[in-house]
């Protein structure tokens, strides 16, 4: 294929003075100069692109790799235009927040182009024309159209065209709308009877039905909006131009249709429970590895914080006690999820620098666990009989030596069970970091059941892995406790 973009890269035939004049005139008029290509401003550059975690067939994981219509289109366009992409699988809402906080350069996530979003983002040319369908559970023969929804509840995915459509007709047909973060979650809600129907983009719904998600469609496709690649308003115009040029080339060559056909006519492969474990073993192993890494780093920093602020709380300085009290009050008095969102989305806007997801996660868990460990240290020290301090001082030991030789050894024995308990809590709290795209064990499980829709089986596997690891590490901690605190 000889694209127009490549044709423009040929040598100029005009005399130099005229060429220079025309290039200057084109620049003043905002017209691309002859000899320039869409890739000139992005060639060799690397862009961080945010995407959803679970929106098959547009983005999903297969054998641990992120694939789908959006991913194949983006990679093909990047190769065509000569730039590189680094994909961050965050979830739809998190991806948009990351874009607004400049954590990523662009977002491609089956994102509908709307007038409201145009106020905040600049969009590419549409790369897919969507539409909305309604589906119900396979065994539901009562709901056959919108008029059967009166007084009932329907499920949608947050931020999608399906939610927009459901909200637009809910008053007319008298039903309630409940939003979920993932497609698999809203499908499960319908199968469990929490909602009677689901509204979703027709290709996503068709892929789910073909994959055995337990639903059936009951309405014709409604006209929907177009999907587009988004960047922040006024930012990265060269990237947007390159995306549009690459998309046009893919359509001209026929590769665009090949990508769509690959996914729109497919569904997830069926497999046994054992195959579910073995096929996704690498993903589970990666998730567990990151879970343990985040836990270890968080507990290390939390222990330092707990000891430091714990001693401040039992010290004689009112100012230092006040500082420690404020720290504990803030991090014990706010939810872990709010803290995670702040460190990943809010902190970059304050400091003007991006914060990677591991750093944000460790900050969250360290400061949160440190607040609880502060109280463990304070309680442990104050639990030692005050007479111990008085007796040691009466024998001529100074305050420091008394703490070192008498108080702290006894306090450690008192504190150890609470430290072990906090260790277990922190390990389990890593699962909350899935909301900011940290690829720990729970996140990996979400990726898997988002494709095969076998939610119960995948969650059983994830829960079993947590149980095994926590049990083994708790046993190890008990052995060490008995050995060093005889």
Coordinates of C-alpha atoms in Angstrom, one line a residue:
X1 CA 0.0 0.0 0.0
X2 CA 1.3 3.4 -0.9
X3 CA -0.4 5.8 1.4
X4 CA -0.8 9.5 0.9
X5 CA 1.3 10.0 4.0
X6 CA 4.3 8.2 2.5
X7 CA 3.9 9.9 -0.9
X8 CA 4.4 13.2 0.8
X9 CA 7.8 12.1 2.0
X10 CA 9.3 12.2 -1.5
X11 CA 11.8 14.9 -2.6
X12 CA 10.5 18.4 -3.3
X13 CA 10.4 19.4 -7.0
X14 CA 10.0 23.1 -6.5
X15 CA 12.7 25.8 -6.5
X16 CA 14.0 26.6 -3.1
X17 CA 12.7 30.2 -2.8
X18 CA 9.2 29.2 -3.9
X19 CA 9.2 26.2 -1.5
X20 CA 10.3 28.4 1.4
X21 CA 7.6 31.0 0.6
X22 CA 4.8 28.4 0.3
X23 CA 5.9 26.6 3.5
X24 CA 5.9 29.9 5.4
X25 CA 2.5 30.8 4.0
X26 CA 1.1 27.4 4.9
X27 CA 2.4 27.8 8.4
X28 CA 0.8 31.2 8.8
X29 CA -2.5 29.8 7.5
X30 CA -2.3 26.7 9.6
X31 CA -2.0 24.4 6.6
X32 CA 0.5 21.4 6.8
X33 CA 3.5 22.1 4.6
X34 CA 4.3 19.9 1.7
X35 CA 6.8 17.2 2.6
X36 CA 5.5 17.0 6.2
X37 CA 3.8 13.8 7.5
X38 CA 1.5 13.1 10.4
X39 CA 4.3 11.2 12.0
X40 CA 6.9 14.0 11.9
X41 CA 5.9 15.2 15.4
X42 CA 5.6 11.7 17.0
X43 CA 8.1 9.5 15.3
X44 CA 10.3 7.7 17.8
X45 CA 8.3 9.1 20.8
X46 CA 6.8 6.9 23.5
X47 CA 3.3 7.7 24.7
X48 CA 1.6 6.3 27.8
X49 CA -2.0 5.3 26.9
X50 CA -4.7 4.4 29.5
X51 CA -7.4 1.9 28.8
X52 CA -10.1 -0.1 30.5
X53 CA -9.4 -3.4 32.2
X54 CA -12.5 -5.3 31.1
X55 CA -14.3 -4.4 27.9
X56 CA -14.1 -7.4 25.7
X57 CA -13.8 -7.5 22.7
X58 CA -12.2 -4.0 22.8
X59 CA -9.7 -4.7 25.5
X60 CA -9.2 -7.8 27.6
X61 CA -6.4 -10.2 28.6
X62 CA -5.6 -13.4 26.7
X63 CA -2.8 -15.6 28.1
X64 CA -1.7 -12.7 30.2
X65 CA -1.5 -10.3 27.2
X66 CA -3.7 -7.3 26.7
X67 CA -5.5 -7.7 23.4
X68 CA -8.7 -6.6 21.6
X69 CA -9.9 -4.3 18.9
X70 CA -8.6 -1.1 20.7
X71 CA -5.2 -2.7 21.4
X72 CA -4.7 -4.1 17.9
X73 CA -5.8 -0.8 16.3
X74 CA -3.5 1.2 18.6
X75 CA -0.5 -1.0 18.1
X76 CA -1.0 -1.1 14.3
X77 CA -1.4 2.7 14.1
X78 CA 1.7 3.2 16.3
X79 CA 3.7 0.9 14.0
X80 CA 2.4 2.7 10.9
X81 CA 3.2 6.1 12.3
X82 CA 6.5 5.2 13.9
X83 CA 5.8 5.9 17.6
X84 CA 5.7 3.7 20.6
X85 CA 3.0 3.1 23.2
X86 CA 3.1 2.0 26.8
X87 CA -0.3 0.6 27.9
X88 CA -1.7 1.1 31.4
X89 CA -4.8 -1.0 32.1
X90 CA -6.6 1.0 34.7
X91 CA -10.4 0.7 34.3
X92 CA -12.5 3.2 32.5
X93 CA -13.1 5.8 35.2
X94 CA -9.5 5.5 36.4
X95 CA -8.2 5.9 32.9
X96 CA -10.1 9.2 32.4
X97 CA -8.9 10.5 35.8
X98 CA -5.3 9.6 34.9
X99 CA -5.6 11.5 31.7
X100 CA -7.0 14.6 33.4
X101 CA -4.2 14.4 36.0
X102 CA -1.6 13.9 33.1
X103 CA -0.6 10.5 34.3
X104 CA -1.3 9.2 30.8
X105 CA -1.1 10.9 27.4
X106 CA -4.2 9.5 25.9
X107 CA -7.1 7.0 26.4
X108 CA -8.5 4.4 24.2
X109 CA -11.2 2.4 25.9
X110 CA -14.3 2.1 23.7
X111 CA -15.0 5.7 24.7
X112 CA -18.1 7.2 23.2
X113 CA -17.6 10.7 21.7
X114 CA -20.2 13.0 23.4
X115 CA -20.6 16.8 23.5
X116 CA -20.0 16.7 27.3
X117 CA -16.7 14.9 26.9
X118 CA -15.7 17.3 24.1
X119 CA -15.6 20.0 26.7
X120 CA -12.7 18.2 28.4
X121 CA -11.0 16.1 25.8
X122 CA -10.0 16.3 22.1
X123 CA -11.1 13.2 20.1
X124 CA -9.8 11.4 17.1
X125 CA -11.8 10.6 14.1
X126 CA -14.3 7.8 15.0
X127 CA -12.9 4.3 14.8
X128 CA -16.1 2.4 15.6
X129 CA -19.8 3.0 15.3
X130 CA -21.5 1.5 18.3
X131 CA -25.1 0.8 19.3
X132 CA -27.0 -0.4 22.4
X133 CA -28.9 -3.6 23.1
X134 CA -30.8 -5.0 26.1
X135 CA -30.2 -8.5 27.4
X136 CA -31.8 -10.6 30.1
X137 CA -31.0 -13.9 31.8
X138 CA -31.3 -16.9 29.5
X139 CA -34.1 -18.4 31.6
X140 CA -36.1 -15.1 31.8
X141 CA -39.1 -15.3 29.5
X142 CA -41.0 -12.4 31.1
X143 CA -39.0 -9.4 29.9
X144 CA -39.2 -9.1 26.2
X145 CA -39.0 -5.3 25.8
X146 CA -38.6 -2.0 27.5
X147 CA -42.3 -1.9 28.6
X148 CA -41.7 -5.0 30.8
X149 CA -39.1 -3.1 32.9
X150 CA -41.6 -1.0 34.9
X151 CA -40.9 -1.2 38.6
X152 CA -37.7 -3.2 38.1
X153 CA -34.0 -2.7 38.2
X154 CA -31.5 -2.8 35.2
X155 CA -27.7 -2.9 35.3
X156 CA -25.3 -0.8 33.3
X157 CA -21.6 -0.1 33.2
X158 CA -20.4 3.2 34.6
X159 CA -19.6 5.8 31.9
X160 CA -20.8 3.8 28.9
X161 CA -23.2 4.5 26.2
X162 CA -25.4 1.8 27.7
X163 CA -25.7 3.9 30.9
X164 CA -26.5 7.0 29.0
X165 CA -29.2 5.3 27.0
X166 CA -30.8 3.6 30.1
X167 CA -30.8 7.0 32.0
X168 CA -32.5 8.6 29.0
X169 CA -35.5 6.2 29.0
X170 CA -35.8 5.1 32.6
X171 CA -38.5 7.7 33.4
X172 CA -40.5 6.8 30.3
X173 CA -40.5 3.1 31.2
X174 CA -40.4 3.4 35.0
X175 CA -37.3 1.4 35.9
X176 CA -34.3 1.9 38.2
X177 CA -30.7 2.0 37.0
X178 CA -27.7 0.6 38.9
X179 CA -24.2 1.1 37.6
X180 CA -21.2 -1.3 37.9
X181 CA -17.5 -0.8 37.2
X182 CA -17.2 -3.9 35.0
X183 CA -19.2 -5.7 32.4
X184 CA -18.8 -9.1 34.1
X185 CA -20.2 -7.6 37.3
X186 CA -23.4 -6.3 35.8
X187 CA -23.9 -9.6 33.9
X188 CA -23.5 -11.5 37.2
X189 CA -26.0 -9.2 38.8
X190 CA -28.6 -10.1 36.2
X191 CA -27.9 -13.8 36.5
X192 CA -28.2 -13.5 40.3
X193 CA -31.6 -11.8 40.0
X194 CA -30.5 -8.4 41.4
X195 CA -31.4 -6.8 38.1
X196 CA -33.7 -8.1 35.4
X197 CA -31.9 -6.7 32.4
X198 CA -28.7 -5.1 31.2
X199 CA -28.0 -2.4 28.7
X200 CA -24.6 -2.6 26.9
X201 CA -22.8 -1.8 23.7
X202 CA -23.9 -4.4 21.2
X203 CA -20.4 -5.8 20.3
X204 CA -19.5 -6.2 24.0
X205 CA -22.8 -7.9 24.7
X206 CA -22.5 -10.1 21.6
X207 CA -19.0 -11.2 22.7
X208 CA -20.3 -12.0 26.2
X209 CA -23.3 -14.0 24.9
X210 CA -21.0 -15.9 22.5
X211 CA -18.7 -16.6 25.5
X212 CA -21.5 -18.1 27.6
X213 CA -22.2 -15.2 30.0
X214 CA -25.7 -16.6 30.7
X215 CA -27.7 -13.8 28.9
X216 CA -29.7 -13.4 25.8
X217 CA -30.5 -10.3 23.8
X218 CA -34.2 -9.3 23.5
X219 CA -34.2 -6.0 21.6
X220 CA -32.9 -4.8 18.3
X221 CA -29.8 -2.6 18.3
X222 CA -30.4 1.1 19.1
X223 CA -28.5 3.8 17.4
X224 CA -25.4 4.6 19.4
X225 CA -22.5 7.0 19.3
X226 CA -19.0 6.7 17.9
X227 CA -15.9 5.5 19.7
X228 CA -12.8 7.8 19.7
X229 CA -9.3 8.0 20.9
X230 CA -9.0 10.9 23.4
X231 CA -6.3 13.3 24.7
X232 CA -6.6 16.3 27.0
X233 CA -8.1 19.4 25.5
X234 CA -5.3 21.2 23.6
X235 CA -2.7 18.6 24.5
X236 CA -0.8 16.2 22.2
X237 CA -2.2 17.4 18.9
X238 CA 0.6 15.6 17.0
X239 CA -0.5 12.3 18.6
X240 CA -4.1 12.9 17.6
X241 CA -3.1 13.7 14.0
X242 CA -0.9 10.6 13.8
X243 CA -3.7 8.5 15.1
X244 CA -6.1 9.8 12.5
X245 CA -3.6 9.3 9.7
X246 CA -2.8 5.8 10.8
X247 CA -6.5 4.9 11.1
X248 CA -7.1 6.1 7.6
X249 CA -4.3 4.0 6.3
X250 CA -5.6 0.9 8.1
X251 CA -9.0 1.4 6.6
X252 CA -7.5 1.9 3.1
X253 CA -5.4 -1.2 3.3
X254 CA -8.2 -3.4 4.7
X255 CA -6.3 -4.2 7.9
X256 CA -9.0 -2.3 9.9
X257 CA -11.7 -4.7 8.7
X258 CA -9.5 -7.7 9.5
X259 CA -9.0 -6.6 13.1
X260 CA -12.7 -6.0 13.6
X261 CA -13.7 -9.4 12.1
X262 CA -11.1 -11.2 14.3
X263 CA -12.9 -10.1 17.5
X264 CA -16.5 -9.4 16.6
X265 CA -17.0 -13.0 15.3
X266 CA -15.2 -14.6 18.3
X267 CA -16.0 -15.6 21.9
X268 CA -14.0 -16.9 24.8
X269 CA -13.0 -20.5 24.6
X270 CA -14.6 -22.9 27.0
X271 CA -12.4 -24.8 29.4
X272 CA -12.4 -27.0 32.5
X273 CA -11.8 -25.8 36.0
X274 CA -8.3 -27.3 35.9
X275 CA -7.6 -25.6 32.6
X276 CA -8.8 -22.4 34.2
X277 CA -6.0 -22.7 36.7
X278 CA -3.3 -23.9 34.4
X279 CA -4.0 -21.6 31.5
X280 CA -4.0 -18.6 33.9
X281 CA -1.2 -19.8 36.1
X282 CA 1.2 -17.1 35.0
X283 CA -1.3 -14.3 35.6
X284 CA -2.1 -15.6 39.1
X285 CA 1.6 -16.0 39.9
X286 CA 2.3 -12.4 38.7
X287 CA -0.6 -11.1 40.8
X288 CA 0.6 -13.0 43.9
X289 CA 4.2 -11.7 43.4
X290 CA 3.1 -8.1 43.2
X291 CA 0.8 -8.6 46.2
X292 CA 3.7 -9.9 48.3
X293 CA 6.0 -7.2 47.0
X294 CA 3.6 -4.4 47.9
X295 CA 2.9 -6.0 51.3
X296 CA 6.6 -6.4 52.2
X297 CA 7.5 -2.8 51.2
X298 CA 4.4 -1.4 52.9
X299 CA 5.0 -3.2 56.2
X300 CA 8.7 -2.2 56.2
X301 CA 7.8 1.5 55.9
X302 CA 4.8 1.1 58.2
X303 CA 7.0 -0.4 60.9
X304 CA 9.4 2.5 60.8
X305 CA 6.5 5.0 60.9
X306 CA 4.8 3.1 63.7
X307 CA 7.8 3.0 65.9
X308 CA 8.7 6.6 65.2
X309 CA 5.2 8.0 65.9
X310 CA 4.5 5.5 68.6
X311 CA 7.5 6.8 70.7
X312 CA 6.3 10.4 70.0
X313 CA 2.9 9.5 71.4
X314 CA 4.4 8.3 74.7
X315 CA 6.9 11.1 74.9
X316 CA 6.8 14.1 77.1
X317 CA 6.5 16.8 74.4
X318 CA 2.9 17.9 73.8
X319 CA 3.8 19.2 70.3
X320 CA 5.3 15.9 69.2
X321 CA 2.4 14.0 70.7
X322 CA 0.0 16.3 68.9
X323 CA 1.8 15.7 65.5
X324 CA 1.6 11.9 66.1
X325 CA -2.1 12.2 67.0
X326 CA -3.0 14.1 63.9
X327 CA -1.2 11.6 61.7
X328 CA -3.0 8.7 63.3
X329 CA -6.4 10.5 63.2
X330 CA -6.1 11.3 59.4
X331 CA -5.1 7.8 58.3
X332 CA -7.3 5.9 60.6
X333 CA -10.2 8.2 60.0
X334 CA -10.3 8.0 56.2
X335 CA -11.0 5.0 53.9
X336 CA -8.1 3.2 52.3
X337 CA -9.7 3.7 48.8
X338 CA -9.9 7.5 49.3
X339 CA -6.2 7.5 50.2
X340 CA -5.3 5.4 47.2
X341 CA -7.2 7.7 44.8
X342 CA -5.5 10.7 46.4
X343 CA -2.0 9.4 46.1
X344 CA -2.5 8.2 42.5
X345 CA -4.7 10.9 41.0
X346 CA -4.6 13.8 43.4
X347 CA -0.9 13.9 44.4
X348 CA 0.4 14.3 40.8
X349 CA -1.7 17.4 40.4
X350 CA -0.2 18.9 43.6
X351 CA 3.5 18.1 42.8
X352 CA 3.3 18.4 39.1
X353 CA 4.9 15.0 38.5
X354 CA 3.3 11.6 37.7
X355 CA 3.3 8.9 40.5
X356 CA 3.6 5.3 39.3
X357 CA 1.0 2.8 40.6
X358 CA 3.4 0.8 42.8
X359 CA 4.6 4.0 44.6
X360 CA 1.0 5.2 45.1
X361 CA 0.0 1.8 46.4
X362 CA 2.9 1.5 48.8
X363 CA 2.4 5.0 50.1
X364 CA -1.3 4.2 50.7
X365 CA -0.7 1.0 52.6
X366 CA 2.4 2.2 54.5
X367 CA 0.8 5.4 55.8
X368 CA -2.5 3.5 56.6
X369 CA -0.8 0.6 58.3
X370 CA 1.7 2.9 60.0
X371 CA -1.1 4.7 61.8
X372 CA -2.4 1.4 63.3
X373 CA 1.1 0.3 64.2
X374 CA 1.6 3.6 66.0
X375 CA -1.2 2.7 68.3
X376 CA 0.1 -0.8 68.7
X377 CA 3.5 0.6 69.8
X378 CA 1.9 3.1 72.1
X379 CA -0.4 0.5 73.6
X380 CA 2.5 -2.0 74.0
X381 CA 4.7 0.4 75.8
X382 CA 1.9 1.7 78.1
X383 CA 0.9 -1.8 78.9
X384 CA 4.2 -2.5 80.7
X385 CA 3.7 -2.0 84.5
X386 CA 4.8 1.6 85.4
X387 CA 6.5 0.1 88.4
X388 CA 9.1 -1.4 86.0
X389 CA 10.2 2.1 85.0
X390 CA 10.3 3.3 88.6
X391 CA 12.3 0.3 89.8
X392 CA 14.8 0.6 87.0
X393 CA 15.3 4.4 87.6
X394 CA 15.6 3.8 91.4
X395 CA 18.6 1.4 90.6
X396 CA 20.3 4.3 88.8
X397 CA 19.4 3.5 85.1
X398 CA 18.7 6.5 82.9
X399 CA 15.5 6.9 80.9
X400 CA 17.1 5.7 77.7
X401 CA 18.7 2.6 79.2
X402 CA 15.5 1.8 81.1
X403 CA 13.5 1.8 77.8
X404 CA 16.1 -0.2 76.0
X405 CA 16.8 -2.9 78.7
X406 CA 13.5 -3.1 80.6
X407 CA 10.5 -1.6 78.9
X408 CA 10.9 -2.3 75.2
X409 CA 11.7 -6.1 75.5
X410 CA 8.5 -6.5 77.5
X411 CA 6.5 -4.3 75.1
X412 CA 7.7 -6.3 72.1
X413 CA 6.2 -9.5 73.5
X414 CA 2.9 -7.7 74.0
X415 CA 2.9 -6.1 70.6
X416 CA 3.9 -9.1 68.5
X417 CA 0.4 -10.7 68.1
X418 CA -1.0 -7.3 67.0
X419 CA 1.8 -6.8 64.5
X420 CA 1.1 -10.3 63.0
X421 CA -2.6 -9.3 62.8
X422 CA -1.7 -6.0 61.1
X423 CA 0.5 -7.9 58.6
X424 CA -2.5 -10.1 57.6
X425 CA -4.7 -7.0 57.2
X426 CA -2.2 -5.2 55.1
X427 CA -1.8 -8.2 52.8
X428 CA -5.5 -8.3 52.2
X429 CA -5.8 -4.6 51.8
X430 CA -3.6 -4.9 48.7
X431 CA -6.7 -6.1 46.9
X432 CA -8.1 -2.6 47.2
X433 CA -5.3 -1.3 44.9
X434 CA -7.0 -3.0 42.0
X435 CA -9.1 0.2 41.6
X436 CA -6.0 2.2 40.6
X437 CA -4.8 -0.5 38.2
X438 CA -2.2 -2.2 40.4
X439 CA -1.9 -5.7 38.9
X440 CA -2.0 -7.7 42.1
X441 CA -3.9 -10.9 42.6
X442 CA -7.5 -9.5 42.8
X443 CA -6.8 -7.4 39.7
X444 CA -5.6 -10.5 37.8
X445 CA -8.7 -12.3 38.8
X446 CA -10.9 -9.5 37.5
X447 CA -9.0 -9.6 34.2
X448 CA -9.6 -13.3 33.8
X449 CA -13.4 -13.5 34.6
X450 CA -14.0 -10.4 32.5
X451 CA -13.1 -12.6 29.5
X452 CA -14.6 -16.0 30.3
X453 CA -17.4 -14.7 32.6
X454 CA -16.7 -17.6 35.1
X455 CA -16.8 -15.2 38.0
X456 CA -17.5 -17.7 40.8
X457 CA -14.8 -20.1 39.8
X458 CA -12.1 -17.4 39.4
X459 CA -13.0 -15.8 42.7
X460 CA -12.7 -19.2 44.5
X461 CA -9.2 -19.6 43.0
X462 CA -8.2 -16.1 44.1
X463 CA -9.7 -16.6 47.6
X464 CA -7.9 -20.0 47.9
X465 CA -4.5 -18.4 47.0
X466 CA -5.0 -15.6 49.5
X467 CA -6.0 -18.2 52.2
X468 CA -2.9 -20.4 51.5
X469 CA -0.4 -17.6 51.5
X470 CA -1.9 -15.9 54.6
X471 CA -2.0 -19.2 56.5
X472 CA 1.6 -20.1 55.6
X473 CA 2.9 -16.6 56.5
X474 CA 0.9 -16.5 59.8
X475 CA 2.4 -19.9 60.8
X476 CA 5.9 -18.6 60.0
X477 CA 5.2 -15.5 62.1
X478 CA 4.0 -17.6 65.0
X479 CA 7.2 -19.8 64.8
X480 CA 9.4 -16.7 64.9
X481 CA 7.4 -15.2 67.7
X482 CA 7.8 -18.3 69.8
X483 CA 11.5 -18.5 69.0
X484 CA 12.4 -14.9 69.8
X485 CA 9.9 -14.1 72.5
X486 CA 10.4 -17.1 74.8

